[in-house]
Short mmCIF file of C-alpha atoms in Angstrom, two decimals:
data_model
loop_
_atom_site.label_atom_id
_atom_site.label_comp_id
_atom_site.label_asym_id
_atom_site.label_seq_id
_atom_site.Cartn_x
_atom_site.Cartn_y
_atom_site.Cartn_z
CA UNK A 1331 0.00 0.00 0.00
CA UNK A 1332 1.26 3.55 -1.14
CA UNK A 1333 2.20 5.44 2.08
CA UNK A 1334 0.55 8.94 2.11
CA UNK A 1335 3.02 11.49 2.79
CA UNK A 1336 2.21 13.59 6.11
CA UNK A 1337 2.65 16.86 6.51
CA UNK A 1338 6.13 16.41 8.07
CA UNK A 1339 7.17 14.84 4.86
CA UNK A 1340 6.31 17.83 2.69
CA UNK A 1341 8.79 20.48 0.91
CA UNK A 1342 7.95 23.85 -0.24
CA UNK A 1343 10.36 26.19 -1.79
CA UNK A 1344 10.21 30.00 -2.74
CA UNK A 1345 12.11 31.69 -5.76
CA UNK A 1346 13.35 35.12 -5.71
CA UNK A 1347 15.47 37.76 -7.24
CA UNK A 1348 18.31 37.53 -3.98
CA UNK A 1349 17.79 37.79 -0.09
CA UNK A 1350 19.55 41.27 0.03
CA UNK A 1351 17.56 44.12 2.22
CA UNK A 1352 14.03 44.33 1.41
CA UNK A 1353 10.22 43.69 2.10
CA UNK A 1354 9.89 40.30 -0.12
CA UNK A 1355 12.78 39.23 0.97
CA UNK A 1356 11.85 39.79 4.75
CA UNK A 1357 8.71 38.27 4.00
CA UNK A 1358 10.35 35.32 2.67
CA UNK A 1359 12.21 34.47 5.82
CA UNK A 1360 9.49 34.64 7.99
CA UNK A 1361 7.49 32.66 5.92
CA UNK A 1362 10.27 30.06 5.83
CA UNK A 1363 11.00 30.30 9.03
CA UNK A 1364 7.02 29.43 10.14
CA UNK A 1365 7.15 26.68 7.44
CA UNK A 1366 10.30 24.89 9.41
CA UNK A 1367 8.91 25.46 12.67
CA UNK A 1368 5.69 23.12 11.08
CA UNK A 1369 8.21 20.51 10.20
CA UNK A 1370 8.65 21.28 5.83
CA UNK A 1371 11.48 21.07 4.05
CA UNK A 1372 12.53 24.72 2.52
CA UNK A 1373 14.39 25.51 -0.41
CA UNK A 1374 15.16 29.16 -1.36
CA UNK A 1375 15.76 29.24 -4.93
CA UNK A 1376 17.99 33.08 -5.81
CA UNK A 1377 18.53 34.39 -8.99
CA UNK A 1378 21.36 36.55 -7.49
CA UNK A 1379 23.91 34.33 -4.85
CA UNK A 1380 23.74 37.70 -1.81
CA UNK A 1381 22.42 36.98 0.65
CA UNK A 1382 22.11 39.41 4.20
CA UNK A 1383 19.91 37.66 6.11
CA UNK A 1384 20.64 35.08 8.64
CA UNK A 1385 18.43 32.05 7.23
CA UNK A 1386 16.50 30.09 9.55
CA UNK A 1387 18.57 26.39 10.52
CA UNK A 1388 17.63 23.81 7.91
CA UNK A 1389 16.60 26.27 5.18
CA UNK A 1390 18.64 25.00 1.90
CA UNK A 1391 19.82 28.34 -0.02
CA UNK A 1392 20.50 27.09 -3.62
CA UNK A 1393 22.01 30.55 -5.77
CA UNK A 1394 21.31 30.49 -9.41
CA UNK A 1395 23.62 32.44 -10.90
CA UNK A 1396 26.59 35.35 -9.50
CA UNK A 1397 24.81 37.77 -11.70
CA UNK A 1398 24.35 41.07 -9.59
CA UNK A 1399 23.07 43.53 -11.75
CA UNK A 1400 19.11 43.16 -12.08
CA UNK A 1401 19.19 44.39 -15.61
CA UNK A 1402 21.56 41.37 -16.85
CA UNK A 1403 19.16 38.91 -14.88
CA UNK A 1404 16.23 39.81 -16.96
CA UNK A 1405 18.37 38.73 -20.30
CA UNK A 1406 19.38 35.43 -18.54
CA UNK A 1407 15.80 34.33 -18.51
CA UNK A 1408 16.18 30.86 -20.57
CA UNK A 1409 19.28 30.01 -18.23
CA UNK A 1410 17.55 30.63 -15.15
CA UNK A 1411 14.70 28.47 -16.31
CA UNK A 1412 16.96 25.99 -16.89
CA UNK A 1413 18.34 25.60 -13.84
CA UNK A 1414 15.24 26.43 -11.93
CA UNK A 1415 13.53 23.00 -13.42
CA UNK A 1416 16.38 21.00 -13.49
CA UNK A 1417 16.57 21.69 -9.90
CA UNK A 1418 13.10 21.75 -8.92
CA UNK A 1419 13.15 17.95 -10.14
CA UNK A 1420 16.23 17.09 -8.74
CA UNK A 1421 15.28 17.80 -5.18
CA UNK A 1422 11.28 16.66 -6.00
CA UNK A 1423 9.63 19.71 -5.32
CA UNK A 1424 6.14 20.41 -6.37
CA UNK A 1425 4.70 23.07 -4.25
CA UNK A 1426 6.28 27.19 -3.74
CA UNK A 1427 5.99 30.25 -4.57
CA UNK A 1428 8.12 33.28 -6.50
CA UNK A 1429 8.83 36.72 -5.20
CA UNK A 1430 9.49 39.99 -7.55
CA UNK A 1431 8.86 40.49 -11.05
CA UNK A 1432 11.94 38.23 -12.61
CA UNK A 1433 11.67 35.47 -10.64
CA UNK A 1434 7.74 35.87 -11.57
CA UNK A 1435 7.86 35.60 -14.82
CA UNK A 1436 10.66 32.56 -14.94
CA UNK A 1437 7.81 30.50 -12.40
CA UNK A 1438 5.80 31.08 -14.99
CA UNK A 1439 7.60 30.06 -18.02
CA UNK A 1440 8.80 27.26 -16.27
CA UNK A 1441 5.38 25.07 -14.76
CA UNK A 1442 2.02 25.66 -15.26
CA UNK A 1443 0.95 25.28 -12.13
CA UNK A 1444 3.16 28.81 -11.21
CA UNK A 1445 2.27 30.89 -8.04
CA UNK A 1446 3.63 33.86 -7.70
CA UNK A 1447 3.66 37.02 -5.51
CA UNK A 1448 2.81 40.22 -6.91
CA UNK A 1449 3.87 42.77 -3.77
CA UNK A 1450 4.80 46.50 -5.64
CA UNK A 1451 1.68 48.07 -7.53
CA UNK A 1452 2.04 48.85 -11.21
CA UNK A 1453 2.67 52.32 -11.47
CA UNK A 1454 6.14 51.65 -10.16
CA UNK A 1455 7.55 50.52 -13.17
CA UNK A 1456 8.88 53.48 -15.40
CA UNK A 1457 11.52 54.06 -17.66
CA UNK A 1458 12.70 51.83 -19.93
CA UNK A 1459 13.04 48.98 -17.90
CA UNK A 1460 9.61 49.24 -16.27
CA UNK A 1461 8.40 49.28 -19.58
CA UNK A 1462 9.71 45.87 -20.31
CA UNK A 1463 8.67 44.54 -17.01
CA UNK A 1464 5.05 45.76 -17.33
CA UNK A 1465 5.02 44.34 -20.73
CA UNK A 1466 5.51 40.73 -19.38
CA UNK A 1467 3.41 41.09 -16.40
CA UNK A 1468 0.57 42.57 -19.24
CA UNK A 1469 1.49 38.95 -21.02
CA UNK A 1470 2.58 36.21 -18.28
CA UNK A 1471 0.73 36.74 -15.11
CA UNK A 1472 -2.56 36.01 -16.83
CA UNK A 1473 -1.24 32.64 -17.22
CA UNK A 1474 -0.21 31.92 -13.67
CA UNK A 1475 -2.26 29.85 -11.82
CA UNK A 1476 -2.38 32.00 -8.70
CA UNK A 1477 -1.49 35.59 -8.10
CA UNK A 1478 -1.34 36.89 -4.28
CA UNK A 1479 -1.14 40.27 -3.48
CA UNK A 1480 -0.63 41.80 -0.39
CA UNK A 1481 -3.28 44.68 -0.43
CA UNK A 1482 -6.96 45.24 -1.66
CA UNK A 1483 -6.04 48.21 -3.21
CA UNK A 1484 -3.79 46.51 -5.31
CA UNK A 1485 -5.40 43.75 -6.01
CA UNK A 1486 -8.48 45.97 -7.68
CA UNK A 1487 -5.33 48.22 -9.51
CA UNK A 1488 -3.88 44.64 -10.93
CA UNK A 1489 -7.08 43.07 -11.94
CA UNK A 1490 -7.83 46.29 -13.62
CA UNK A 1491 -4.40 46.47 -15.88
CA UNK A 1492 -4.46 42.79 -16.49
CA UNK A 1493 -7.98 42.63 -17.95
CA UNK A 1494 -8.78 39.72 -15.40
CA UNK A 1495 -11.56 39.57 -12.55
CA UNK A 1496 -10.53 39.90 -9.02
CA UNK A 1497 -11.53 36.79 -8.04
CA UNK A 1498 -8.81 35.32 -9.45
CA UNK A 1499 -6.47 37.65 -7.35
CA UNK A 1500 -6.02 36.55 -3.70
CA UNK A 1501 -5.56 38.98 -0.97
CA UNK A 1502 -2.93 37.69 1.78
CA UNK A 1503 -1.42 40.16 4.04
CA UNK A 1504 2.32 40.16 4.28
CA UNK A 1505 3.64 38.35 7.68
CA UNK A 1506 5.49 39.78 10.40
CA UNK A 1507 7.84 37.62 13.41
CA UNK A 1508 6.24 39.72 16.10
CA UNK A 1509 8.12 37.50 18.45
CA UNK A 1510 11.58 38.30 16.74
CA UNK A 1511 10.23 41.90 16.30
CA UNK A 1512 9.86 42.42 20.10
CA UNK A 1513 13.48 41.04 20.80
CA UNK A 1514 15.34 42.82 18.24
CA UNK A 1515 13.50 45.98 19.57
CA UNK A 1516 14.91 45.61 22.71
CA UNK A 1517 18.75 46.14 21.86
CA UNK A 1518 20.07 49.34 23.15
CA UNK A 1519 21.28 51.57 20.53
CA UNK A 1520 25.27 52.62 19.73
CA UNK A 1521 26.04 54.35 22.96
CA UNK A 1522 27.20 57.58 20.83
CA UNK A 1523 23.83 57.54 18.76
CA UNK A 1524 21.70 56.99 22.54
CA UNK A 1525 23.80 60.36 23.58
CA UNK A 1526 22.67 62.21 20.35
CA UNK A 1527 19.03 61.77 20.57
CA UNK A 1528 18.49 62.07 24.26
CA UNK A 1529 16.27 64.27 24.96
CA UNK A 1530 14.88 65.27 21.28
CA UNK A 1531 12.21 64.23 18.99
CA UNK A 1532 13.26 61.02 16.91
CA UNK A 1533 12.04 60.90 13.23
CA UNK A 1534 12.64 57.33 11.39
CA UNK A 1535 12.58 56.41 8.19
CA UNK A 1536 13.43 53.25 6.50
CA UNK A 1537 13.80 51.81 3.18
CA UNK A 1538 16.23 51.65 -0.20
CA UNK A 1539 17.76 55.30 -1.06
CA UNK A 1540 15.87 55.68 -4.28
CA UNK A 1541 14.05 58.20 -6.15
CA UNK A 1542 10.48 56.63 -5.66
CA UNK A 1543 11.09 57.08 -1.79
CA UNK A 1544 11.59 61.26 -1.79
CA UNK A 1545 13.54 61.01 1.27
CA UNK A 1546 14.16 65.19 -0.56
CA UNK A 1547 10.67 65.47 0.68
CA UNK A 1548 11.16 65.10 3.68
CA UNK A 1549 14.15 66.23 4.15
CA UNK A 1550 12.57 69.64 2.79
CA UNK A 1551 9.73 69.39 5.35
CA UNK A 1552 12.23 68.69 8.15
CA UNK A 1553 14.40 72.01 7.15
CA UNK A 1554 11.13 74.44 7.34
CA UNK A 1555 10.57 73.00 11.19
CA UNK A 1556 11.62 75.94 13.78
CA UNK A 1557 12.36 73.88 16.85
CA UNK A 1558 15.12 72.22 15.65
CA UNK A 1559 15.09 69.61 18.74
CA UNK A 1560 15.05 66.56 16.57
CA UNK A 1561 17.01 64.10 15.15
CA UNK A 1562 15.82 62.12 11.83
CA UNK A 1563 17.51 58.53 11.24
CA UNK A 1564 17.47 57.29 7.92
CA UNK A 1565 18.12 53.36 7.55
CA UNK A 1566 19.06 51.90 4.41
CA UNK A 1567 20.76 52.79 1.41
CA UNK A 1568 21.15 53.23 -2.35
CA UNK A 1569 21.92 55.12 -4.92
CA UNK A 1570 20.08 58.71 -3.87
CA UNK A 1571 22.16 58.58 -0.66
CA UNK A 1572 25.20 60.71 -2.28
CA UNK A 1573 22.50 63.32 -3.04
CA UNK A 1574 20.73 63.38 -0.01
CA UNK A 1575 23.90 63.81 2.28
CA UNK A 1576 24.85 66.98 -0.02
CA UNK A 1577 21.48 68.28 0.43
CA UNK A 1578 21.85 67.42 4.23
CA UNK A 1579 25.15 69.70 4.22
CA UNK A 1580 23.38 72.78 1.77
CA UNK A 1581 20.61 72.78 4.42
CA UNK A 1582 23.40 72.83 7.05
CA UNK A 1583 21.64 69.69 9.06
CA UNK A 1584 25.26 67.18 9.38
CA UNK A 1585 24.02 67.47 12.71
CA UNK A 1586 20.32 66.45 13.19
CA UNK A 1587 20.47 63.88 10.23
CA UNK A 1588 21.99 60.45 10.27
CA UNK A 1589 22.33 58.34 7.76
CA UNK A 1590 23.01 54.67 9.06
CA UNK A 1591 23.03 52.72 5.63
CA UNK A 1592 22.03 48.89 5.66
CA UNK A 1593 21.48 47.21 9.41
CA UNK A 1594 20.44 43.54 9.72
CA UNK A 1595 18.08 44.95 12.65
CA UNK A 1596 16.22 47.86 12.42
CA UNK A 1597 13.63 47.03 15.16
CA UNK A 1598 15.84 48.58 17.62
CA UNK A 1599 16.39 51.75 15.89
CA UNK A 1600 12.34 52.20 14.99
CA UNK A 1601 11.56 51.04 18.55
CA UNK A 1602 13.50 54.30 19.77
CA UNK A 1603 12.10 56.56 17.56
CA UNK A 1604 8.78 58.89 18.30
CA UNK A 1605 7.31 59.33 14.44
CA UNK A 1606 7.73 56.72 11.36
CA UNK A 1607 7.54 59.28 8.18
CA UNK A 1608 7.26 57.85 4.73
CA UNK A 1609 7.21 59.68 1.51
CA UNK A 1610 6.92 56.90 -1.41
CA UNK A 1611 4.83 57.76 -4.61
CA UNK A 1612 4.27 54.29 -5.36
CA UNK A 1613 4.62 50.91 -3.33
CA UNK A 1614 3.15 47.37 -3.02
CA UNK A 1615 2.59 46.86 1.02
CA UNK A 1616 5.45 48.02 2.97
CA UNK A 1617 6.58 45.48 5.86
CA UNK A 1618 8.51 48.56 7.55
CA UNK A 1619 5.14 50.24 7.82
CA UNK A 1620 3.55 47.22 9.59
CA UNK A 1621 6.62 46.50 11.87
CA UNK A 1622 6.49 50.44 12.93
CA UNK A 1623 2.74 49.93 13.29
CA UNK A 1624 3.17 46.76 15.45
CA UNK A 1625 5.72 48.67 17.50
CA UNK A 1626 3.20 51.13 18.23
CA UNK A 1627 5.07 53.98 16.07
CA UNK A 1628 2.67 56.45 14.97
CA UNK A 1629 3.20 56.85 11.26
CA UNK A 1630 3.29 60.03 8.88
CA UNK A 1631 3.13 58.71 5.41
CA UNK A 1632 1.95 60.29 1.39
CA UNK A 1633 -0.88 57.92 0.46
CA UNK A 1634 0.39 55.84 -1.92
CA UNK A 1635 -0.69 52.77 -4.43
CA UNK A 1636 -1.38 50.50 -2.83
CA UNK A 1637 -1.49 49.73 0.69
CA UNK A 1638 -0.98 53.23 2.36
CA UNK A 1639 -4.96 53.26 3.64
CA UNK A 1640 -5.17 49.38 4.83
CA UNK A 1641 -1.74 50.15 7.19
CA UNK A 1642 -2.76 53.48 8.76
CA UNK A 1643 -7.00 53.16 8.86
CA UNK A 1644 -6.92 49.52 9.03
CA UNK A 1645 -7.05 46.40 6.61
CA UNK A 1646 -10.91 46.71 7.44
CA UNK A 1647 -10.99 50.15 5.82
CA UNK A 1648 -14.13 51.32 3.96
CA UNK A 1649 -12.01 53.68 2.35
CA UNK A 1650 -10.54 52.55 -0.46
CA UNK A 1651 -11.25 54.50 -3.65
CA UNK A 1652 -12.70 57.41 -1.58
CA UNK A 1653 -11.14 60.76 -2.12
CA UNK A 1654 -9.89 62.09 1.24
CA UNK A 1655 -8.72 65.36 2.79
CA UNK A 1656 -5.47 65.35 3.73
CA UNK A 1657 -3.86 65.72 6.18
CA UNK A 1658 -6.25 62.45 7.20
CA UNK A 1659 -5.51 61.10 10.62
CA UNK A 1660 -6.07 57.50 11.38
CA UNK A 1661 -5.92 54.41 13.90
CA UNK A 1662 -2.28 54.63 13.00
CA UNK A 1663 -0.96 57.63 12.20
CA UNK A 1664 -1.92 60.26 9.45
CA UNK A 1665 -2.09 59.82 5.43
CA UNK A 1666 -0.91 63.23 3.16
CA UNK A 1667 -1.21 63.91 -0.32
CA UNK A 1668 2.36 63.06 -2.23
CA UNK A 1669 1.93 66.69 -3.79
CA UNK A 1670 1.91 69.04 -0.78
CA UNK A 1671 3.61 66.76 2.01
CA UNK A 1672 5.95 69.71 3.80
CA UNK A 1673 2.96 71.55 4.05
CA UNK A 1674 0.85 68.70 5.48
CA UNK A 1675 3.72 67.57 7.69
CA UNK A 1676 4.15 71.06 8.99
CA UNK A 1677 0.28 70.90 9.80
CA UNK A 1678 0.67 67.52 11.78
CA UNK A 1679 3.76 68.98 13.97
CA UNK A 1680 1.82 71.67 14.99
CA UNK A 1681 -1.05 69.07 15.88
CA UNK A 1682 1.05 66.89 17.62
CA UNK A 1683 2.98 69.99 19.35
CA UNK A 1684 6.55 70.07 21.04
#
């Protein structure tokens, strides 16, 4: 008699583009870290071979390539789906999902059966690049057997663009170790850094150092602020950072802005910190907003696409698609428009007082 394999037995992998600094990627972990806990077999399939996470003990990290430039990855499709079903045989493995557009659409082209995880919203892709990318997403995710978002708002956007009902779109909120979360919050903070923000107002901000995050935004609304008690921490970086630490210097703040680059924990910096401010144009779900929220970090954020409304009113929200007036204070913090955020944010600080 065939033995039925229990749920001990089972393996479930994920594809994505690297485990470098970001939301998927975070997301990824903690879902593979819950997975092992329930006794499965993980397999994190990478396009790229970096990887600055600490994985969780018996996750297998198989790289695909020592590609590091996302452009080149996109024209090593047929490789990567080589490999990726090669692979995927080899080690018997019937059930995962893929993370980020490139990974998405080699799922895709490689099993019919594909799920993948769509988690930015479609206005973010611009340029050339974007172009391509929205042109496969326009062609290939139609074909996947499952998409999951991680907002309503997107999912309506998606369904929308692709010409597909929503019903075919499934709505799964991204994951957060709220266990982890709590411990890593608890660190103390670089004994120089705890003397430099003693006593003053601590602004946070986290996320990649790139144009679609106008960290110049708020920079700008930071600079028109009087008291100058406060201290703004900006985690992460990329390629804006050169920019924003001369516009730091023009607007003669070396002093009140810090700019901390990449940090395996930043619980323990948002956990200090009295305001969360966010000034994307476009995202998918942002875990840093619902790690801040979970913290208990009020939030000042634009209202972007998608996700902006479900973090700070609520995933219950009745208010998607409404128009709103800004500045719009929630359960969790406030929503502005993207267009007049120094003015809004000046608003708010004069709510809040101090």
């Amino acid at each position: 008699m065939k033995k039925v394999k229990s749920e001990t037995d089972r393996k479930y992998y994920f594809l994505i583009n690297s485990l470098e600094i970001g939301g998927a990627e975070r997301v990824v972990i903690n879902q593979a870290n819950e997975l092992i806990k329930k006794g499965f077999q993980v397999y994190v399939f990478t396009l790229k071979s970096a990887c600055l996470y600490d994985l969780p003990k018996g996750v297998v990290h198989i790289p695909l390539s020592t590609i590091s430039d996302n452009f080149c990855l996109f024209f090593a499709l047929p490789r990567f789906i080589y490999r990726f079903q090669s692979l995927r045989k080899k080690y018997g493995l019937d059930d995962g999902i893929s993370f980020l557009e490139i990974s998405n659409f080699i799922h895709i082209l490689a099993r019919r059966e594909a799920k993948i995880s769509f988690r930015t919203h479609i206005n973010f892709f611009t340029g050339f690049f974007g172009w391509l990318q929205k042109l496969f997403i326009k062609i290939l995710y139609p074909r996947a057997a499952k998409i999951i978002v991680n907002s309503r708002e997107n999912r309506h956007d998606l369904a929308a663009y692709l010409g597909i009902s929503e019903q075919k779109i499934e709505v799964v909120y991204n994951s957060i170790d709220e266990e982890k979360i709590m411990l890593l919050s608890r660190e103390a903070l670089e004994d120089e850094l705890q003397k430099k923000i003693r006593n003053k107002r601590v602004y946070i901000t986290v996320g990649r150092l790139i144009k679609e995050k106008h960290h110049e935004i708020i920079m700008d609304a930071l600079s028109c602020l009087k008291n100058k008690n406060w201290i703004w921490l900006i985690v992460g970086d990329g390629p804006e950072r050169s920019f924003l630490e001369t516009k730091a210097q023009e607007y003669g703040l070396e002093d009140s802005i810090f700019f901390l680059g990449q940090q395996k924990n930043i619980f323990k910096y948002v956990a200090k910190s009295d305001f969360f401010l966010y000034a994307s144009s476009v995202e998918g779900f942002p875990n840093v907003l619902l790690e801040a929220r979970f913290l208990g970090i009020p939030i000042i954020t634009t209202d972007f696409k998608s996700g902006a409304r479900e973090v700070i009113l609520g995933e219950d929200t009745n208010m998607i698609g409404k128009v709103l007036r800004y500045p719009y204070k929630g359960r969790h913090g406030y929503l502005l428009d993207a267009n007049h955020y120094g003015v809004q944010f000046l608003e708010i600080v004069k709510l809040i007082g101090k």
